[in-house]
Coordinates of C-alpha atoms and ligand atoms in Angstrom, one line a residue:
M150 CA 25.2 1.6 -18.8
L151 CA 22.6 -0.4 -21.4
N152 CA 24.6 1.0 -24.8
M153 CA 27.6 -1.2 -23.3
I154 CA 26.1 -5.0 -23.5
P155 CA 26.7 -6.4 -26.4
A156 CA 24.3 -6.0 -29.6
A157 CA 23.9 -10.2 -29.4
I158 CA 23.1 -10.2 -25.6
M159 CA 20.6 -7.0 -25.8
P160 CA 17.8 -8.9 -27.2
L161 CA 17.7 -12.0 -24.2
A162 CA 17.9 -9.1 -21.9
D163 CA 14.4 -8.0 -23.3
Y164 CA 12.7 -11.4 -23.4
T165 CA 12.0 -11.0 -20.1
D166 CA 8.2 -11.9 -19.9
S167 CA 8.9 -15.3 -22.5
K168 CA 9.2 -19.0 -21.9
L169 CA 12.5 -18.9 -23.4
S170 CA 14.2 -16.5 -20.7
F171 CA 15.4 -17.7 -16.8
F172 CA 14.1 -14.5 -15.7
P173 CA 11.3 -13.0 -14.0
E174 CA 10.5 -9.4 -15.2
S175 CA 12.4 -6.8 -14.7
A176 CA 11.2 -3.6 -12.5
S177 CA 14.3 -1.9 -10.9
T178 CA 17.2 -0.2 -12.6
F179 CA 19.4 -2.9 -10.7
S180 CA 17.2 -5.3 -13.1
S181 CA 19.5 -5.1 -16.9
D182 CA 23.0 -4.5 -15.7
S183 CA 22.4 -7.5 -13.6
D184 CA 20.8 -9.2 -16.1
W185 CA 23.2 -8.7 -19.2
I186 CA 26.6 -9.6 -16.4
F187 CA 24.6 -12.6 -16.4
Y188 CA 23.8 -13.8 -19.2
F189 CA 27.5 -12.5 -20.6
I190 CA 29.3 -15.1 -17.8
S191 CA 27.0 -17.9 -19.2
I192 CA 27.8 -17.5 -23.0
V193 CA 31.1 -17.2 -22.4
A194 CA 31.0 -20.3 -19.4
L195 CA 28.9 -22.2 -22.1
I196 CA 31.5 -21.3 -25.4
F197 CA 34.6 -22.5 -23.3
F198 CA 32.6 -26.0 -22.3
I199 CA 31.4 -27.0 -26.1
A200 CA 35.1 -26.1 -27.3
I201 CA 37.3 -27.4 -24.7
V202 CA 34.8 -31.1 -25.2
I203 CA 35.6 -30.8 -29.3
A204 CA 39.0 -30.2 -28.2
L205 CA 38.4 -33.4 -25.8
F206 CA 36.8 -35.6 -28.0
G207 CA 38.9 -34.7 -31.1
F208 CA 42.1 -35.5 -30.0
T209 CA 41.5 -38.7 -28.3
V210 CA 40.5 -39.3 -31.7
K211 CA 43.9 -37.8 -33.4
Y212 CA 46.1 -39.4 -31.1
K213 CA 44.5 -42.6 -30.5
K214 CA 47.2 -45.6 -31.0
A215 CA 46.5 -49.3 -31.9
K216 CA 47.4 -51.8 -30.0
G217 CA 50.8 -53.1 -29.4
M218 CA 51.8 -49.5 -30.8
A219 CA 54.8 -47.2 -28.4
A220 CA 53.7 -45.2 -26.3
E221 CA 54.8 -41.1 -27.2
S222 CA 55.8 -38.6 -24.1
Q223 CA 55.1 -35.6 -24.6
T224 CA 58.9 -33.4 -24.4
D225 CA 58.2 -30.0 -25.6
H226 CA 55.8 -26.9 -25.0
N227 CA 54.0 -24.4 -27.5
T228 CA 55.6 -21.4 -25.7
T229 CA 52.7 -19.2 -28.4
I230 CA 49.9 -20.8 -27.7
E231 CA 50.7 -21.2 -23.9
L232 CA 50.3 -17.1 -23.8
V233 CA 47.2 -17.3 -26.0
W234 CA 45.1 -19.1 -23.5
S235 CA 46.2 -18.1 -19.9
I236 CA 46.5 -14.5 -21.7
G237 CA 43.2 -14.2 -23.3
P238 CA 41.1 -16.0 -21.2
S239 CA 42.2 -13.3 -18.5
F240 CA 41.2 -10.7 -20.5
L241 CA 37.3 -12.2 -20.2
L242 CA 38.2 -12.6 -16.2
I243 CA 38.5 -8.4 -15.8
V244 CA 36.1 -7.9 -17.3
M245 CA 33.4 -10.4 -15.2
F246 CA 35.3 -8.9 -12.4
Y247 CA 34.7 -4.9 -13.5
F248 CA 30.9 -5.3 -14.4
G249 CA 30.4 -7.6 -10.9
A250 CA 32.3 -5.4 -9.0
Q251 CA 30.7 -2.1 -10.6
G252 CA 26.9 -4.2 -9.8
Y253 CA 27.7 -4.8 -5.9
L254 CA 29.2 -1.8 -5.8
A255 CA 25.9 0.3 -6.9
H256 CA 23.8 -2.3 -4.5
R257 CA 26.2 -0.7 -1.5
T258 CA 26.2 2.2 -2.2
I259 CA 22.5 3.8 -1.1
P260 CA 21.8 7.2 -2.9
E261 CA 20.9 9.8 -0.4
G262 CA 17.6 10.8 0.5
S263 CA 16.1 7.5 -0.3
Y264 CA 13.0 6.7 0.8
E265 CA 13.3 4.7 3.9
L266 CA 11.0 1.8 5.5
G267 CA 11.7 -0.2 8.4
V268 CA 11.4 -4.4 7.6
D269 CA 10.8 -7.1 10.7
A270 CA 11.5 -10.8 9.1
Y271 CA 10.2 -13.1 11.6
K272 CA 9.0 -16.6 11.9
W273 CA 7.1 -16.7 9.8
G274 CA 6.0 -13.4 7.9
W275 CA 7.2 -9.5 7.3
G276 CA 6.6 -6.0 9.0
I277 CA 6.8 -3.9 7.1
N278 CA 6.9 -0.7 9.2
Y279 CA 5.7 3.0 7.6
G280 CA 6.2 4.9 10.9
K281 CA 3.0 6.3 13.0
F282 CA 2.0 2.5 14.3
V283 CA 1.9 1.3 10.5
I284 CA 2.8 -1.8 10.2
H285 CA 1.5 -4.0 7.2
P286 CA 3.5 -7.6 5.4
E287 CA 2.9 -5.5 2.0
L288 CA 6.2 -3.7 1.1
H289 CA 3.9 -0.1 -1.0
V290 CA 6.8 1.9 -2.3
V291 CA 7.0 4.9 -4.8
A292 CA 8.4 4.0 -8.7
G293 CA 11.2 5.9 -9.8
E294 CA 12.5 6.9 -6.5
P295 CA 14.8 5.0 -4.8
T296 CA 13.8 3.5 -1.7
K297 CA 16.1 2.4 1.6
L298 CA 15.1 -0.4 3.9
T299 CA 16.3 -1.0 6.9
M300 CA 15.9 -4.9 7.9
T301 CA 16.1 -6.5 11.3
S302 CA 14.8 -10.1 12.5
S303 CA 13.0 -11.1 15.3
D304 CA 14.6 -14.7 15.6
V305 CA 16.7 -16.4 13.5
I306 CA 18.4 -15.8 10.1
H307 CA 16.5 -14.5 6.6
S308 CA 16.6 -13.6 3.4
L309 CA 15.0 -11.0 1.4
Y310 CA 14.8 -11.1 -2.3
I311 CA 12.8 -9.7 -5.5
P312 CA 12.9 -11.1 -7.8
A313 CA 11.4 -8.6 -10.3
F314 CA 14.1 -5.6 -8.6
R315 CA 17.3 -8.0 -9.0
V316 CA 17.8 -7.3 -5.0
K317 CA 18.9 -10.1 -2.5
K318 CA 20.1 -8.9 0.9
D319 CA 20.3 -11.3 4.7
I320 CA 18.5 -10.6 7.7
V321 CA 20.4 -11.0 10.2
P322 CA 19.0 -11.4 14.2
G323 CA 21.0 -8.5 16.4
R324 CA 22.1 -6.0 13.6
Y325 CA 20.9 -4.0 10.8
N326 CA 20.8 -5.0 7.3
Y327 CA 20.3 -2.8 4.9
M328 CA 18.8 -3.0 0.7
W329 CA 18.2 -0.3 -2.0
F330 CA 16.5 -0.2 -4.7
K331 CA 14.8 2.4 -7.3
A332 CA 11.2 0.8 -8.4
T333 CA 11.0 1.3 -12.5
K334 CA 7.8 0.2 -13.4
P335 CA 4.9 1.1 -11.2
S336 CA 1.8 -1.8 -10.3
E337 CA -1.6 -1.4 -11.8
K338 CA -4.5 -0.6 -10.4
V339 CA -7.1 -3.7 -12.1
V340 CA -10.0 -4.3 -10.3
T341 CA -12.6 -1.4 -9.0
D342 CA -12.9 -1.4 -5.5
E343 CA -17.0 -2.8 -5.3
E344 CA -15.6 -5.7 -6.8
L345 CA -13.3 -5.7 -4.0
E346 CA -15.3 -5.2 -1.3
Q347 CA -17.6 -8.3 -2.8
L348 CA -14.3 -10.5 -2.1
A349 CA -13.7 -9.3 1.1
A350 CA -17.2 -10.4 2.0
K351 CA -16.6 -12.9 0.5
D352 CA -13.8 -13.9 2.5
A353 CA -15.3 -13.0 6.1
E354 CA -18.0 -15.3 5.1
T355 CA -15.9 -18.4 4.4
N356 CA -13.1 -17.1 7.3
A357 CA -10.0 -17.3 4.2
S358 CA -7.4 -15.0 4.3
W359 CA -6.9 -13.2 0.9
N360 CA -5.5 -15.8 -1.6
Y361 CA -2.7 -13.8 -3.8
D362 CA -1.1 -16.2 -5.8
E363 CA -5.3 -17.3 -7.3
R364 CA -6.0 -13.7 -7.6
Q365 CA -2.6 -12.2 -8.8
F366 CA -3.8 -8.5 -6.7
T367 CA -3.8 -7.2 -3.6
P368 CA -6.3 -6.9 -1.1
D369 CA -6.5 -2.8 -2.8
G370 CA -6.8 -4.0 -6.8
Y371 CA -2.9 -3.8 -7.0
T372 CA -1.4 -5.6 -9.7
F373 CA 2.2 -6.9 -7.3
Y374 CA 5.5 -8.3 -7.5
D375 CA 7.0 -11.6 -5.2
L376 CA 8.5 -11.2 -2.5
Y377 CA 9.6 -13.8 -0.5
C378 CA 13.0 -14.9 1.8
T379 CA 15.6 -17.0 0.3
E380 CA 17.5 -18.6 3.7
Y381 CA 15.9 -21.7 4.8
C382 CA 14.3 -20.3 8.2
G383 CA 12.2 -23.2 9.8
T384 CA 9.1 -25.2 8.9
N385 CA 7.2 -22.8 7.6
H386 CA 9.8 -21.2 5.3
S387 CA 7.8 -21.6 2.0
E388 CA 5.1 -19.4 3.3
M389 CA 7.3 -16.7 4.0
Q390 CA 6.0 -15.2 1.1
T391 CA 4.3 -10.7 0.8
V392 CA 4.7 -8.9 -2.5
V393 CA 5.3 -5.0 -3.6
V394 CA 3.3 -3.0 -5.2
V395 CA 4.5 0.0 -6.4
H396 CA 3.1 3.3 -6.4
E397 CA 3.1 5.5 -9.1
T398 CA 3.8 9.2 -7.0
R399 CA 4.1 9.6 -3.3
A400 CA 0.5 11.2 -3.0
D401 CA -1.1 7.5 -3.9
L402 CA 2.0 5.6 -1.5
D403 CA 0.5 8.1 1.1
A404 CA -2.8 8.0 0.7
W405 CA -2.7 3.9 0.9
I406 CA -0.7 4.7 4.4
K407 CA -3.4 6.9 5.6
K408 CA -6.0 4.3 4.5
Y409 CA -3.9 1.7 7.3
S410 CA -3.2 3.9 9.7
K411 CA -6.2 3.5 12.1
R412 CA -9.5 2.0 12.4
A413 CA -12.1 3.6 10.2
S414 CA -14.7 5.3 11.7
T415 CA -17.6 2.7 10.5
E416 CA -15.4 -0.3 11.5
S417 CA -15.9 -2.6 14.5
P418 CA -12.9 -2.8 16.4
A419 CA -13.9 -6.2 16.8
S420 CA -13.7 -7.2 12.8
Y421 CA -10.8 -5.0 13.1
G422 CA -8.7 -6.4 15.5
Q423 CA -9.0 -9.7 13.2
K424 CA -7.3 -7.6 10.3
L425 CA -4.1 -6.8 12.9
Y426 CA -4.6 -10.5 13.7
E427 CA -3.2 -11.1 10.2
R428 CA -1.5 -8.2 9.4
R429 CA 0.6 -8.4 12.6
G430 CA 1.9 -11.1 12.4
C431 CA -0.5 -12.7 15.4
K432 CA -1.6 -15.0 13.8
T433 CA 2.2 -17.1 13.2
C434 CA 2.2 -18.0 16.4
H435 CA -1.9 -17.7 18.3
S436 CA -4.7 -20.3 16.1
I437 CA -8.4 -18.6 16.4
D438 CA -9.7 -22.3 16.5
G439 CA -8.5 -24.9 19.4
T440 CA -5.9 -25.9 17.0
K441 CA -2.5 -26.2 19.0
V442 CA -0.3 -28.0 16.6
G443 CA 1.6 -25.8 14.8
Y444 CA 1.9 -23.1 16.8
V445 CA 3.9 -22.1 19.4
G446 CA 1.2 -19.7 21.5
P447 CA -2.3 -20.4 23.6
T448 CA -5.1 -20.6 20.9
W449 CA -7.1 -17.7 21.0
K450 CA -10.3 -19.6 21.0
D451 CA -12.1 -19.5 24.6
L452 CA -9.4 -17.4 26.0
A453 CA -11.0 -14.0 26.9
G454 CA -12.9 -14.9 30.7
A455 CA -11.0 -18.2 30.9
S456 CA -8.6 -19.0 34.1
R457 CA -5.3 -19.5 32.8
P458 CA -3.4 -21.5 34.4
L459 CA 0.4 -19.4 35.0
A460 CA 4.1 -21.2 34.7
N461 CA 4.8 -19.8 38.2
G462 CA 1.9 -21.7 39.6
D463 CA -0.5 -18.7 39.8
E464 CA -3.9 -18.5 38.1
V465 CA -5.0 -15.5 37.1
L466 CA -8.4 -14.4 34.6
A467 CA -7.7 -13.3 31.3
D468 CA -9.8 -10.0 31.3
E469 CA -9.0 -7.0 29.4
N470 CA -6.9 -6.0 31.7
Y471 CA -4.3 -9.5 31.4
L472 CA -4.9 -9.7 27.6
R473 CA -3.7 -5.9 27.3
E474 CA -0.3 -7.0 28.9
S475 CA -0.3 -9.9 27.4
I476 CA 0.6 -8.4 24.5
L477 CA 2.6 -4.7 25.8
N478 CA 4.7 -6.7 28.5
P479 CA 4.4 -10.7 27.2
K480 CA 7.2 -11.6 29.8
A481 CA 4.9 -10.6 32.5
K482 CA 2.9 -13.2 33.1
I483 CA 3.9 -16.5 31.3
A484 CA 1.2 -18.9 30.2
A485 CA 1.8 -22.6 31.4
G486 CA 3.3 -24.7 28.5
Y487 CA 4.8 -21.9 26.7
Q488 CA 8.3 -20.1 26.0
P489 CA 8.9 -16.6 26.8
V490 CA 8.9 -15.8 23.3
M491 CA 6.5 -13.6 22.3
P492 CA 8.0 -9.9 21.1
S493 CA 6.5 -7.2 23.0
Y494 CA 4.6 -5.4 21.0
K495 CA 5.0 -1.9 23.6
G496 CA 5.1 1.4 21.3
Q497 CA 3.8 -0.9 18.5
L498 CA 0.3 -0.9 18.7
T499 CA -2.2 2.8 19.5
D500 CA -4.0 2.1 22.2
D501 CA -7.5 1.8 19.4
D502 CA -4.9 -1.2 17.7
I503 CA -5.1 -3.0 21.8
Y504 CA -8.4 -2.6 22.6
S505 CA -9.3 -3.6 18.9
L506 CA -7.1 -6.7 19.7
V507 CA -9.3 -7.2 23.0
E508 CA -12.5 -7.0 21.0
Y509 CA -11.8 -9.8 18.7
I510 CA -9.8 -12.2 21.3
K511 CA -13.1 -11.6 23.3
S512 CA -15.5 -12.2 20.5
L513 CA -14.0 -15.2 19.8
S514 CA -14.9 -16.9 23.6
E515 CA -18.1 -18.4 23.2
S516 CA -18.3 -18.2 27.3
G517 CA -19.7 -14.3 26.9
S518 CA -16.9 -13.0 28.6
G519 CA -17.9 -9.7 27.7
G520 CA -20.0 -8.5 30.3
E521 CA -17.3 -10.1 33.1
A522 CA -14.0 -8.7 31.3
E523 CA -16.0 -4.9 30.8
A524 CA -17.0 -4.8 34.4
D525 CA -13.4 -5.4 35.7
A526 CA -11.8 -2.8 33.1
G527 CA -14.1 -0.2 34.8
E528 CA -12.6 -0.4 38.3
G529 CA -8.7 -1.4 37.3
T530 CA -5.9 1.2 37.2
E531 CA -5.0 1.1 33.5
E532 CA -8.0 3.0 32.0
D533 CA -8.4 1.5 27.8
T534 CA -11.5 2.4 27.0
S535 CA -12.3 2.7 23.1
P536 CA -13.7 6.2 23.7
K537 CA -10.3 7.6 24.8
A538 CA -8.7 6.5 22.4
N539 CA -10.6 7.2 19.6
D540 CA -10.2 10.8 21.5
E541 CA -6.2 10.5 20.7
Q542 CA -6.7 9.3 17.7
A543 CA -9.0 12.2 16.7
G544 CA -5.9 14.4 17.8
D545 CA -3.4 12.9 15.6
E546 CA -5.7 13.7 12.8
A547 CA -6.3 17.1 13.8
A548 CA -2.3 17.5 13.8
Q549 CA -2.0 16.6 10.4
Ligands
LIG238 C1 6.5 -15.0 18.1 C2 5.2 -16.4 18.6 C3 4.4 -15.2 18.5 C4 3.9 -14.2 18.1 C5 3.6 -13.4 17.0 C6 3.0 -13.3 19.4 N1 2.0 -14.4 20.0 FE1 1.3 -14.0 21.9 N2 1.9 -15.5 22.6 C7 3.0 -16.3 22.4 C8 3.3 -17.3 23.4 C9 5.0 -18.1 23.7 C10 2.3 -17.5 24.2 C11 2.8 -17.7 26.1 C12 3.5 -17.3 26.6 C13 3.3 -16.4 27.4 O1 2.5 -15.9 28.7 O2 4.0 -15.1 27.2 C14 2.0 -15.7 24.1 C15 0.6 -15.4 24.4 C16 -0.4 -14.1 24.6 C17 -1.2 -13.8 24.8 C18 -2.2 -14.9 26.3 C19 -2.6 -15.8 26.5 C20 -2.7 -16.9 27.2 O3 -3.7 -17.8 26.9 O4 -2.3 -15.8 28.1 C21 -1.5 -12.5 24.8 C22 -3.2 -12.0 25.1 C23 -1.3 -12.8 23.2 N3 0.1 -13.3 23.1 C24 -1.9 -11.6 22.2 C25 -0.8 -11.5 21.1 C26 -1.4 -10.8 20.4 C27 -2.0 -9.6 20.0 C28 -0.1 -11.0 18.9 C29 0.1 -9.8 18.1 C30 -0.6 -8.2 17.9 C31 0.9 -12.0 19.3 N4 0.6 -12.2 20.9 C32 1.3 -12.6 18.4 C33 3.6 -16.0 21.6 C34 3.7 -15.2 20.3
LIG239 CU1 13.2 -16.6 6.2

């Protein structure tokens, strides 16, 4: 297809990083096709616009009559001119339709054997499902391999847009929508692991989350492409952004997925729980500093160990079992004053993930609920202590 691009348009399509260009950089196989047809239509429209406006003003001058002169009426037509201006432009329209339809079909025809990932869009964030309980807000794919996204929404209509790939598709609640692309330019690792550790430590100190805009690389040190929601979906629509990282090889990507598949043995459950709080979307609905405004769920500050009034008038002690149940089956006990809108995380978090989240919530309580809640867990029916969770994880690993 590239060789069909008229010579005059071709150079434009290449200057994607220049200030003159309309386009962000191009990093998928769709980019060049979609850019040249865009330029083609724009230039054709511009040429006609200029010609018509010039004729418009030219004729007002040419046919201007002085005051008092008799008006003329048009009595005849010119068949040749009318045929030329009807048939001529219709060829241009056919060219636009042909390449437009071809591009549309290319987007709709998902290649067999594509690498498949799940995407969950929610107010306001993204969860990319890599399988095996690995769900992460960043989209990671492999260069040169077609990737297929199977997309669902947990609430309202969203739309996934990756400008550098020239792909965009609505995500509608209650159904699956699909898109595919083949990324061409791998991301680069621009920061060393030591530097990343220092930055992470700095963020932990100031309780800041990773600032992609300012740093222009991911917490793993990769450059990225932007991904955002382009369907207005409420208050924080403009924050519904994430990044795409393109790995050079599948092995690279697998290593990345592995890294996020479970808590490192050296990491404390509470600190891992904090990461899950950010990564798994809890932070969009729960604050950790007592803030209520702007959050649809209760704050986690001083939650553990507190006595919780429920919507049905009962009270319950927020011990480990209650916290665990609230995550797996949120509708079982609704906190008073809140809507039952929390999605269930059953089957989406490992036992160790839940244990880590509970430990994190406990770390946010001043009342030192730990002892009390731990004693409870011991006699509880549902045993979810960390050693068991870790054993399961170890089994997992051995199986791989
Ligand atoms: C879409 C918004 C939303 C998301 C996302 C969400 N929650 Fe909730 N959560 C709520 C709401 C609303 C309630 C209160 C109603 C209820 O009890 O179900 C709640 C209640 C809870 C409670 C009980 C709190 C109390 O005060 O009794 C816990 C624990 C909890 N969520 C944990 C989590 C965890 C862990 C995650 C992330 C893995 C999460 N939530 C994600 C909305 C959300
Ligand atoms: Cu959205």
